[in-house]
Amino acid sequence: MELVGQTNREVLARQPDIARQLDSTGEIQRLDMERHGAIRVGTATELATLARLFAVMGMQPVGYYDLTPAGVPVHSTAFRAVHEEALQISPFRVFTSLLRLELIEDAQLRAFAESVLAKRSIFTSEALRLIAQAENAGGLNEREAEAFVLQALETFRWHHSATVTAAQYQTLSAQHRLIADVVAFKGPHINHLTPRTLDIDRVQEQMPAHGITPKAIIEGPPRRQCPILLRQTSFKALDEPIAFTDQNQTRGSHSARFGEIEQRGAALTPKGRALYDRLLNAARDELGDFPNEGNAARYNALMAQHFGEFPDSVECMREQGLAYFRYFATEKGLTAGGLGQSSLEDLLRDGYVKAEPLVYEDFLPVSAAGIFQSNLGDAAQAHYGEHSNRQAFEQALGRATIDELGLYAATQQRSIDECLTQLAR
Ligand code: OOG
Ligand code: NI
């Protein structure tokens, strides 16, 4: 947190353009409080109840991420606010994964995991009561809201004791460490809480000096003049003492909680995203392996080489329809007024309107898999025959996930409508 805070202060002092841009989009006000966390749950009921819990705070499931192609037996969504004004007040996201027990081939182990999960309740009864109260009354009053937060915290708490014996933990863990992490505990502990930096390369480079060993590569796009999507780095999970049910002291250990840092850039349109995916895949195909310590330098070189094809200026990305933007009426435009007949392009050209990239609020499946992997170790490399199953996920969730591209397009359109209305006056 100190390193991120210090890096951000340096960037803002050194690069007034970035400070100005963040100021005009309002991001400067949320930068220091912005976080994303992550949790993993084991059953459809747990996921569906979480959706109701997050809905009390105006957080909706956005996006569907399938991590099985990368050997992680989960699929996920992210709960977050969906309107730009709500995001300004509550810039929080929770990456939420559902374990896919159906991918465990050992029928006996699967049945055991299911029976352990069936016995737990990850919500306090008071939390459940307040969720129902919010649903019935269309919200909570201040006293109820305070009680709700305290109750909800219980769901995400770390527990020093497991719900299984040491031997059962070993069996679950041998199948996949993620399975042990979800099944062997009382609830879905928050496993990381990520701050947002304005210069992730600087943070990555400074981490060793602060006694932290970062993962070998930064996930996401390479460094650019004009940041796009999401770049992330993380560092190894802590080994934390755990008591298993057949031990009266904390003699075992479990590692789940880790550190992660991210940098956010422009949200891409379907066209921009297709280009990103193509270049990322090309670089990874050429690397021929998961990026790791040994091939990190080559990976970075391949990424830089392939992404040379991705236009790296705000103007080019806008003209080619690669990113979403927010449009603002300028002082000049507001002073002139009476511009109701002009097109957006004319207004931009004449300096009556300016465009700022719309920040990406979501996640990237390949990056998320890389973050999972870096915390699970090599033993976690598995291959699953069965793939993407959004329908099963949404059935478990009890509702559809929201398409993030629709949200960005709507925010962009609202900003256009608003600035045209202002300039017409
Ligand atoms: C989530 C890993 C993914 C991200 O930011 O993409 C992630 C987990 O480990 O539960 O944190
Ligand atoms: Ni994360």
Short mmCIF file of C-alpha atoms and ligand atoms in Angstrom, two decimals:
data_model
loop_
_atom_site.label_atom_id
_atom_site.label_comp_id
_atom_site.label_asym_id
_atom_site.label_seq_id
_atom_site.Cartn_x
_atom_site.Cartn_y
_atom_site.Cartn_z
CA MET A 1 0.00 0.00 0.00
CA GLU A 2 2.87 2.34 0.80
CA LEU A 3 4.65 1.53 -2.44
CA VAL A 4 1.48 2.09 -4.48
CA GLY A 5 0.71 5.35 -2.66
CA GLN A 6 4.23 6.64 -3.16
CA THR A 7 4.34 5.58 -6.83
CA ASN A 8 1.02 7.29 -7.52
CA ARG A 9 2.20 10.52 -5.90
CA GLU A 10 5.36 10.45 -8.02
CA VAL A 11 3.44 9.84 -11.25
CA LEU A 12 0.99 12.65 -10.53
CA ALA A 13 3.83 15.04 -9.73
CA ARG A 14 5.92 14.09 -12.76
CA GLN A 15 3.16 13.75 -15.33
CA PRO A 16 0.69 16.63 -15.04
CA ASP A 17 -1.16 15.32 -18.12
CA ILE A 18 -2.16 12.19 -16.24
CA ALA A 19 -3.21 14.25 -13.23
CA ARG A 20 -5.33 16.46 -15.50
CA GLN A 21 -6.93 13.50 -17.22
CA LEU A 22 -7.81 11.75 -13.94
CA ASP A 23 -9.14 15.02 -12.64
CA SER A 24 -11.49 15.53 -15.58
CA THR A 25 -12.89 11.99 -15.36
CA GLY A 26 -13.19 12.17 -11.56
CA GLU A 27 -10.95 9.10 -11.17
CA ILE A 28 -8.52 11.11 -9.06
CA GLN A 29 -11.09 11.15 -6.25
CA ARG A 30 -11.54 7.39 -6.17
CA LEU A 31 -7.94 6.34 -6.88
CA ASP A 32 -6.85 5.91 -3.27
CA MET A 33 -9.91 4.04 -2.11
CA GLU A 34 -10.36 1.87 -5.19
CA ARG A 35 -9.95 -1.90 -4.49
CA HIS A 36 -10.89 -5.26 -5.83
CA GLY A 37 -11.07 -8.41 -3.76
CA ALA A 38 -11.59 -12.05 -4.62
CA ILE A 39 -13.49 -14.97 -3.10
CA ARG A 40 -14.23 -18.56 -4.11
CA VAL A 41 -17.39 -20.46 -3.27
CA GLY A 42 -18.41 -24.09 -3.50
CA THR A 43 -22.13 -24.35 -4.22
CA ALA A 44 -24.87 -22.81 -6.34
CA THR A 45 -26.76 -21.73 -3.21
CA GLU A 46 -23.71 -19.92 -1.87
CA LEU A 47 -23.24 -18.09 -5.16
CA ALA A 48 -26.92 -17.16 -5.49
CA THR A 49 -27.04 -15.83 -1.92
CA LEU A 50 -23.86 -13.82 -2.51
CA ALA A 51 -25.55 -12.23 -5.52
CA ARG A 52 -28.39 -11.16 -3.21
CA LEU A 53 -25.93 -9.91 -0.59
CA PHE A 54 -23.98 -7.81 -3.09
CA ALA A 55 -27.23 -6.49 -4.57
CA VAL A 56 -27.98 -4.85 -1.19
CA MET A 57 -24.90 -2.67 -1.91
CA GLY A 58 -25.84 -2.04 -5.54
CA MET A 59 -23.27 -4.50 -6.86
CA GLN A 60 -24.27 -6.63 -9.85
CA PRO A 61 -22.57 -9.64 -11.45
CA VAL A 62 -20.74 -8.28 -14.51
CA GLY A 63 -19.02 -10.55 -17.02
CA TYR A 64 -18.42 -14.28 -17.20
CA TYR A 65 -14.88 -15.66 -16.95
CA ASP A 66 -14.09 -19.28 -17.69
CA LEU A 67 -10.77 -20.34 -16.19
CA THR A 68 -10.83 -24.03 -17.06
CA PRO A 69 -8.81 -23.64 -20.28
CA ALA A 70 -5.94 -22.56 -18.03
CA GLY A 71 -6.36 -25.54 -15.75
CA VAL A 72 -8.19 -23.76 -12.93
CA PRO A 73 -11.47 -25.60 -12.15
CA VAL A 74 -13.66 -22.52 -11.60
CA HIS A 75 -15.78 -20.06 -13.50
CA SER A 76 -16.31 -16.55 -12.26
CA THR A 77 -18.01 -13.18 -12.41
CA ALA A 78 -17.24 -9.83 -10.78
CA PHE A 79 -19.72 -8.04 -8.55
CA ARG A 80 -19.52 -4.28 -8.96
CA ALA A 81 -21.50 -1.07 -9.33
CA VAL A 82 -22.65 -0.60 -12.92
CA HIS A 83 -23.36 3.12 -13.42
CA GLU A 84 -20.51 5.64 -13.69
CA GLU A 85 -22.01 7.71 -10.86
CA ALA A 86 -22.28 4.69 -8.59
CA LEU A 87 -18.71 3.64 -9.43
CA GLN A 88 -17.56 7.08 -8.36
CA ILE A 89 -19.04 6.49 -4.90
CA SER A 90 -18.24 2.79 -4.66
CA PRO A 91 -15.22 1.79 -6.76
CA PHE A 92 -15.14 -1.74 -5.41
CA ARG A 93 -15.26 -5.07 -7.17
CA VAL A 94 -15.28 -8.63 -5.92
CA PHE A 95 -14.01 -11.29 -8.33
CA THR A 96 -16.15 -14.27 -7.38
CA SER A 97 -15.41 -17.82 -8.47
CA LEU A 98 -17.55 -20.92 -8.28
CA LEU A 99 -15.68 -24.20 -7.91
CA ARG A 100 -16.64 -26.71 -10.61
CA LEU A 101 -16.88 -29.86 -8.55
CA GLU A 102 -18.18 -31.72 -11.60
CA LEU A 103 -14.64 -31.53 -12.96
CA ILE A 104 -13.30 -33.74 -10.14
CA GLU A 105 -13.06 -37.15 -11.73
CA ASP A 106 -12.66 -39.14 -8.51
CA ALA A 107 -16.33 -39.81 -7.63
CA GLN A 108 -15.59 -40.60 -4.02
CA LEU A 109 -13.64 -37.39 -3.48
CA ARG A 110 -16.34 -35.40 -5.25
CA ALA A 111 -18.99 -36.88 -2.96
CA PHE A 112 -16.87 -36.08 0.08
CA ALA A 113 -16.35 -32.46 -1.03
CA GLU A 114 -20.10 -32.11 -1.68
CA SER A 115 -20.98 -33.50 1.74
CA VAL A 116 -18.59 -31.11 3.52
CA LEU A 117 -19.96 -28.13 1.60
CA ALA A 118 -23.55 -29.20 2.26
CA LYS A 119 -22.93 -28.90 6.00
CA ARG A 120 -21.72 -25.33 6.07
CA SER A 121 -23.61 -22.09 6.09
CA ILE A 122 -21.42 -19.17 5.03
CA PHE A 123 -23.92 -16.46 6.05
CA THR A 124 -25.03 -15.52 9.54
CA SER A 125 -28.77 -15.82 10.13
CA GLU A 126 -28.90 -12.08 10.81
CA ALA A 127 -27.22 -11.37 7.44
CA LEU A 128 -29.83 -13.53 5.70
CA ARG A 129 -32.61 -11.72 7.56
CA LEU A 130 -31.26 -8.30 6.55
CA ILE A 131 -30.86 -9.36 2.90
CA ALA A 132 -34.53 -10.40 2.86
CA GLN A 133 -35.45 -7.16 4.63
CA ALA A 134 -33.61 -5.11 1.97
CA GLU A 135 -35.34 -7.05 -0.79
CA ASN A 136 -38.77 -6.56 0.74
CA ALA A 137 -38.39 -2.91 1.66
CA GLY A 138 -36.30 -1.88 -1.36
CA GLY A 139 -33.30 -1.03 0.84
CA LEU A 140 -32.10 -0.68 4.42
CA ASN A 141 -32.20 2.25 6.79
CA GLU A 142 -28.95 3.50 8.28
CA ARG A 143 -29.10 1.39 11.43
CA GLU A 144 -29.92 -1.76 9.45
CA ALA A 145 -27.19 -0.95 6.93
CA GLU A 146 -24.59 -0.76 9.69
CA ALA A 147 -25.76 -4.07 11.13
CA PHE A 148 -25.75 -5.58 7.65
CA VAL A 149 -22.12 -4.64 7.03
CA LEU A 150 -21.02 -6.16 10.35
CA GLN A 151 -22.93 -9.36 9.60
CA ALA A 152 -21.71 -9.57 6.00
CA LEU A 153 -18.09 -9.24 7.15
CA GLU A 154 -18.45 -12.61 8.89
CA THR A 155 -18.84 -14.32 5.51
CA PHE A 156 -15.50 -13.01 4.22
CA ARG A 157 -13.45 -13.51 7.37
CA TRP A 158 -10.28 -15.61 7.56
CA HIS A 159 -10.57 -18.65 9.82
CA HIS A 160 -7.63 -20.18 11.64
CA SER A 161 -9.40 -23.50 11.94
CA ALA A 162 -10.41 -25.83 9.13
CA THR A 163 -13.59 -27.94 8.93
CA VAL A 164 -11.78 -31.18 7.99
CA THR A 165 -9.00 -33.37 9.38
CA ALA A 166 -5.40 -32.93 8.32
CA ALA A 167 -5.62 -36.10 6.21
CA GLN A 168 -8.82 -34.96 4.49
CA TYR A 169 -7.20 -31.59 3.75
CA GLN A 170 -4.24 -33.40 2.15
CA THR A 171 -6.55 -35.48 -0.04
CA LEU A 172 -8.46 -32.42 -1.22
CA SER A 173 -5.28 -30.48 -1.77
CA ALA A 174 -3.67 -33.31 -3.72
CA GLN A 175 -6.59 -33.17 -6.16
CA HIS A 176 -6.21 -29.39 -6.54
CA ARG A 177 -5.12 -26.77 -4.03
CA LEU A 178 -8.09 -24.67 -4.94
CA ILE A 179 -10.46 -27.45 -3.96
CA ALA A 180 -8.92 -27.58 -0.48
CA ASP A 181 -9.13 -23.80 -0.23
CA VAL A 182 -12.85 -23.79 -0.92
CA VAL A 183 -13.97 -27.01 0.75
CA ALA A 184 -11.87 -27.16 3.94
CA PHE A 185 -12.94 -23.85 5.48
CA LYS A 186 -15.98 -22.25 7.05
CA GLY A 187 -16.40 -19.63 4.39
CA PRO A 188 -15.04 -17.77 1.36
CA HIS A 189 -12.25 -15.73 2.93
CA ILE A 190 -11.22 -12.69 0.88
CA ASN A 191 -7.94 -13.85 -0.62
CA HIS A 192 -6.61 -10.50 -1.83
CA LEU A 193 -7.58 -6.84 -1.91
CA THR A 194 -5.91 -5.05 -4.76
CA PRO A 195 -5.05 -1.34 -4.94
CA ARG A 196 -4.71 0.55 -8.22
CA THR A 197 -1.42 2.05 -9.28
CA LEU A 198 -0.66 4.54 -12.04
CA ASP A 199 2.65 2.83 -12.93
CA ILE A 200 2.75 -0.92 -12.49
CA ASP A 201 6.21 -1.32 -14.04
CA ARG A 202 7.63 0.99 -11.42
CA VAL A 203 5.87 -0.99 -8.67
CA GLN A 204 7.05 -4.32 -10.09
CA GLU A 205 10.61 -3.01 -10.23
CA GLN A 206 10.48 -1.63 -6.67
CA MET A 207 8.90 -4.68 -5.04
CA PRO A 208 12.17 -6.57 -4.37
CA ALA A 209 13.61 -3.50 -2.63
CA HIS A 210 10.61 -3.73 -0.30
CA GLY A 211 11.21 -7.40 0.45
CA ILE A 212 8.47 -8.64 -1.89
CA THR A 213 9.05 -11.09 -4.74
CA PRO A 214 6.65 -10.39 -7.59
CA LYS A 215 5.43 -12.98 -10.08
CA ALA A 216 7.66 -13.33 -13.13
CA ILE A 217 5.57 -11.28 -15.56
CA ILE A 218 2.94 -8.57 -15.47
CA GLU A 219 -0.34 -9.96 -16.80
CA GLY A 220 -2.29 -8.14 -19.49
CA PRO A 221 -1.11 -5.79 -22.24
CA PRO A 222 2.49 -4.53 -22.35
CA ARG A 223 3.50 -1.03 -21.22
CA ARG A 224 2.15 1.65 -23.54
CA GLN A 225 1.84 5.43 -23.81
CA CYS A 226 -1.88 5.01 -23.65
CA PRO A 227 -2.80 2.28 -21.14
CA ILE A 228 -5.54 -0.17 -22.15
CA LEU A 229 -7.59 -2.70 -20.16
CA LEU A 230 -5.86 -4.05 -17.09
CA ARG A 231 -2.31 -4.92 -16.08
CA GLN A 232 -1.72 -6.94 -12.93
CA THR A 233 1.06 -8.35 -10.85
CA SER A 234 0.92 -10.39 -7.67
CA PHE A 235 3.10 -11.94 -5.02
CA LYS A 236 3.05 -15.28 -3.33
CA ALA A 237 0.42 -16.32 -0.84
CA LEU A 238 1.41 -16.44 2.82
CA ASP A 239 1.72 -19.72 4.66
CA GLU A 240 -0.69 -19.29 7.54
CA PRO A 241 -1.09 -21.57 10.57
CA ILE A 242 -4.28 -23.65 10.56
CA ALA A 243 -5.81 -26.07 13.06
CA PHE A 244 -7.42 -29.12 11.50
CA THR A 245 -10.30 -30.81 13.31
CA ASP A 246 -8.11 -33.64 14.60
CA GLN A 247 -5.58 -31.24 16.08
CA ASN A 248 -6.13 -29.00 19.04
CA GLN A 249 -3.44 -26.52 18.06
CA THR A 250 -2.59 -24.74 14.83
CA ARG A 251 -0.10 -27.28 13.58
CA GLY A 252 -1.04 -27.29 9.93
CA SER A 253 -0.76 -24.51 7.42
CA HIS A 254 -2.62 -23.21 4.40
CA SER A 255 -1.75 -20.57 1.86
CA ALA A 256 -4.50 -18.62 0.17
CA ARG A 257 -4.05 -14.94 0.92
CA PHE A 258 -1.77 -13.09 -1.44
CA GLY A 259 -0.97 -9.57 -2.64
CA GLU A 260 -1.88 -8.11 -6.01
CA ILE A 261 -1.48 -4.71 -7.64
CA GLU A 262 -3.15 -3.45 -10.79
CA GLN A 263 -3.10 -0.64 -13.29
CA ARG A 264 -6.21 0.22 -15.27
CA GLY A 265 -6.50 1.70 -18.74
CA ALA A 266 -9.08 2.25 -21.45
CA ALA A 267 -12.06 -0.07 -21.89
CA LEU A 268 -11.94 -1.57 -25.39
CA THR A 269 -14.81 -1.92 -27.83
CA PRO A 270 -15.51 -5.39 -29.29
CA LYS A 271 -13.17 -4.45 -32.17
CA GLY A 272 -10.40 -3.34 -29.80
CA ARG A 273 -10.88 -6.39 -27.62
CA ALA A 274 -10.67 -8.72 -30.61
CA LEU A 275 -7.38 -7.06 -31.57
CA TYR A 276 -6.09 -7.40 -27.98
CA ASP A 277 -7.03 -11.09 -27.86
CA ARG A 278 -5.43 -11.77 -31.24
CA LEU A 279 -2.13 -10.10 -30.31
CA LEU A 280 -2.02 -11.72 -26.86
CA ASN A 281 -2.67 -15.15 -28.34
CA ALA A 282 -0.07 -14.61 -31.04
CA ALA A 283 2.58 -13.68 -28.47
CA ARG A 284 1.68 -16.62 -26.23
CA ASP A 285 1.56 -19.07 -29.12
CA GLU A 286 4.98 -17.97 -30.20
CA LEU A 287 6.29 -18.34 -26.64
CA GLY A 288 4.93 -21.89 -26.70
CA ASP A 289 4.55 -22.22 -22.91
CA PHE A 290 2.97 -20.51 -19.91
CA PRO A 291 5.07 -17.43 -19.11
CA ASN A 292 7.43 -18.15 -16.22
CA GLU A 293 10.66 -17.05 -14.59
CA GLY A 294 12.78 -18.70 -17.29
CA ASN A 295 11.06 -17.22 -20.34
CA ALA A 296 9.90 -13.86 -18.88
CA ALA A 297 12.33 -11.71 -20.89
CA ARG A 298 11.38 -13.45 -24.12
CA TYR A 299 7.68 -13.13 -23.27
CA ASN A 300 8.02 -9.38 -22.68
CA ALA A 301 9.88 -8.97 -25.97
CA LEU A 302 7.23 -10.95 -27.87
CA MET A 303 4.43 -8.93 -26.28
CA ALA A 304 6.10 -5.63 -27.16
CA GLN A 305 6.69 -6.87 -30.70
CA HIS A 306 3.13 -8.10 -31.32
CA PHE A 307 1.45 -5.14 -29.64
CA GLY A 308 3.33 -2.78 -31.95
CA GLU A 309 0.26 -3.35 -34.12
CA PHE A 310 -2.11 -1.81 -31.55
CA PRO A 311 -2.44 1.97 -32.12
CA ASP A 312 -0.99 3.78 -29.14
CA SER A 313 -2.61 7.19 -29.09
CA VAL A 314 -5.97 8.38 -27.83
CA GLU A 315 -6.75 9.89 -31.25
CA CYS A 316 -6.01 6.70 -33.20
CA MET A 317 -7.90 4.49 -30.79
CA ARG A 318 -10.91 6.78 -31.03
CA GLU A 319 -10.83 7.19 -34.80
CA GLN A 320 -10.50 3.46 -35.31
CA GLY A 321 -13.23 2.65 -32.78
CA LEU A 322 -10.94 0.56 -30.57
CA ALA A 323 -11.83 2.05 -27.18
CA TYR A 324 -14.77 3.62 -25.37
CA PHE A 325 -14.64 7.29 -24.42
CA ARG A 326 -16.37 9.83 -22.28
CA TYR A 327 -17.04 13.16 -23.91
CA PHE A 328 -16.90 16.44 -22.02
CA ALA A 329 -17.91 19.93 -23.08
CA THR A 330 -14.88 22.25 -22.79
CA GLU A 331 -14.83 25.77 -21.34
CA LYS A 332 -14.58 27.04 -24.89
CA GLY A 333 -17.67 25.07 -25.90
CA LEU A 334 -19.70 26.15 -22.89
CA THR A 335 -18.78 29.79 -23.44
CA ALA A 336 -19.73 29.60 -27.12
CA GLY A 337 -23.04 27.78 -26.56
CA GLY A 338 -25.76 27.48 -29.22
CA LEU A 339 -23.91 24.61 -30.87
CA GLY A 340 -27.00 22.40 -31.26
CA GLN A 341 -26.51 21.86 -34.99
CA SER A 342 -22.91 20.63 -34.90
CA SER A 343 -21.86 17.01 -35.09
CA LEU A 344 -19.75 15.44 -32.38
CA GLU A 345 -16.78 15.17 -34.75
CA ASP A 346 -17.01 18.87 -35.63
CA LEU A 347 -17.25 19.82 -31.97
CA LEU A 348 -14.17 17.74 -31.19
CA ARG A 349 -12.21 19.20 -34.08
CA ASP A 350 -13.06 22.75 -33.01
CA GLY A 351 -12.16 22.12 -29.38
CA TYR A 352 -15.70 22.48 -28.02
CA VAL A 353 -15.64 18.90 -26.79
CA LYS A 354 -12.86 16.68 -25.54
CA ALA A 355 -12.76 12.90 -25.28
CA GLU A 356 -11.19 10.96 -22.41
CA PRO A 357 -10.80 7.16 -22.49
CA LEU A 358 -13.37 5.35 -20.35
CA VAL A 359 -11.60 3.28 -17.71
CA TYR A 360 -11.89 -0.51 -17.85
CA GLU A 361 -13.75 -1.72 -14.75
CA ASP A 362 -13.56 -5.46 -15.34
CA PHE A 363 -11.15 -8.40 -15.51
CA LEU A 364 -9.37 -10.53 -18.10
CA PRO A 365 -9.66 -14.33 -18.09
CA VAL A 366 -6.11 -15.08 -19.25
CA SER A 367 -4.72 -12.66 -16.65
CA ALA A 368 -6.93 -14.06 -13.89
CA ALA A 369 -5.71 -17.56 -14.73
CA GLY A 370 -2.12 -16.31 -14.49
CA ILE A 371 -2.82 -14.80 -11.07
CA PHE A 372 -4.43 -18.03 -9.85
CA GLN A 373 -1.51 -20.08 -11.21
CA SER A 374 1.14 -17.93 -9.61
CA ASN A 375 -0.40 -18.64 -6.25
CA LEU A 376 -1.08 -22.31 -6.72
CA GLY A 377 2.30 -23.54 -7.90
CA ASP A 378 3.13 -25.93 -10.71
CA ALA A 379 1.13 -28.78 -9.22
CA ALA A 380 -1.96 -26.89 -10.30
CA GLN A 381 -1.41 -27.33 -14.04
CA ALA A 382 -4.31 -29.53 -14.99
CA HIS A 383 -6.28 -30.05 -18.16
CA TYR A 384 -10.03 -30.20 -18.23
CA GLY A 385 -11.92 -31.65 -21.13
CA GLU A 386 -15.08 -29.74 -20.38
CA HIS A 387 -15.11 -26.08 -21.17
CA SER A 388 -17.03 -22.88 -20.79
CA ASN A 389 -20.47 -23.24 -19.32
CA ARG A 390 -21.96 -19.82 -18.82
CA GLN A 391 -25.44 -21.28 -18.73
CA ALA A 392 -24.64 -23.52 -15.76
CA PHE A 393 -22.97 -20.59 -14.01
CA GLU A 394 -25.97 -18.33 -14.49
CA GLN A 395 -28.31 -21.05 -13.35
CA ALA A 396 -26.26 -21.35 -10.14
CA LEU A 397 -26.18 -17.56 -9.79
CA GLY A 398 -29.94 -17.36 -10.15
CA ARG A 399 -29.77 -14.63 -12.78
CA ALA A 400 -27.93 -13.61 -15.93
CA THR A 401 -24.53 -11.92 -15.76
CA ILE A 402 -24.41 -8.43 -17.25
CA ASP A 403 -22.49 -7.86 -20.48
CA GLU A 404 -19.77 -5.33 -19.62
CA LEU A 405 -19.59 -4.00 -23.19
CA GLY A 406 -23.20 -2.85 -22.96
CA LEU A 407 -22.35 -0.91 -19.80
CA TYR A 408 -19.42 0.90 -21.43
CA ALA A 409 -21.47 1.74 -24.51
CA ALA A 410 -24.24 3.14 -22.30
CA THR A 411 -21.83 5.30 -20.27
CA GLN A 412 -20.29 6.63 -23.49
CA GLN A 413 -23.71 7.44 -24.94
CA ARG A 414 -24.84 9.21 -21.75
CA SER A 415 -21.75 11.41 -21.88
CA ILE A 416 -22.42 12.29 -25.54
CA ASP A 417 -26.07 13.12 -24.84
CA GLU A 418 -25.14 15.24 -21.86
CA CYS A 419 -22.47 17.28 -23.59
CA LEU A 420 -24.61 17.86 -26.70
CA THR A 421 -27.41 19.11 -24.45
CA GLN A 422 -25.03 21.44 -22.61
CA LEU A 423 -23.57 22.84 -25.84
CA ALA A 424 -26.97 23.39 -27.44
CA ARG A 425 -27.91 25.88 -24.73
C1 OOG B 1 -8.86 -14.75 -8.19
C2 OOG B 1 -7.71 -14.63 -9.17
C3 OOG B 1 -8.02 -13.61 -10.27
C4 OOG B 1 -7.80 -11.12 -10.84
O1 OOG B 1 -7.66 -9.95 -10.41
O2 OOG B 1 -7.97 -11.36 -12.04
C5 OOG B 1 -7.77 -12.22 -9.86
C6 OOG B 1 -8.57 -15.75 -7.11
O3 OOG B 1 -7.41 -16.12 -6.91
O4 OOG B 1 -9.53 -16.12 -6.42
O5 OOG B 1 -7.51 -11.89 -8.74
NI NI B 2 -7.34 -9.90 -8.37
#
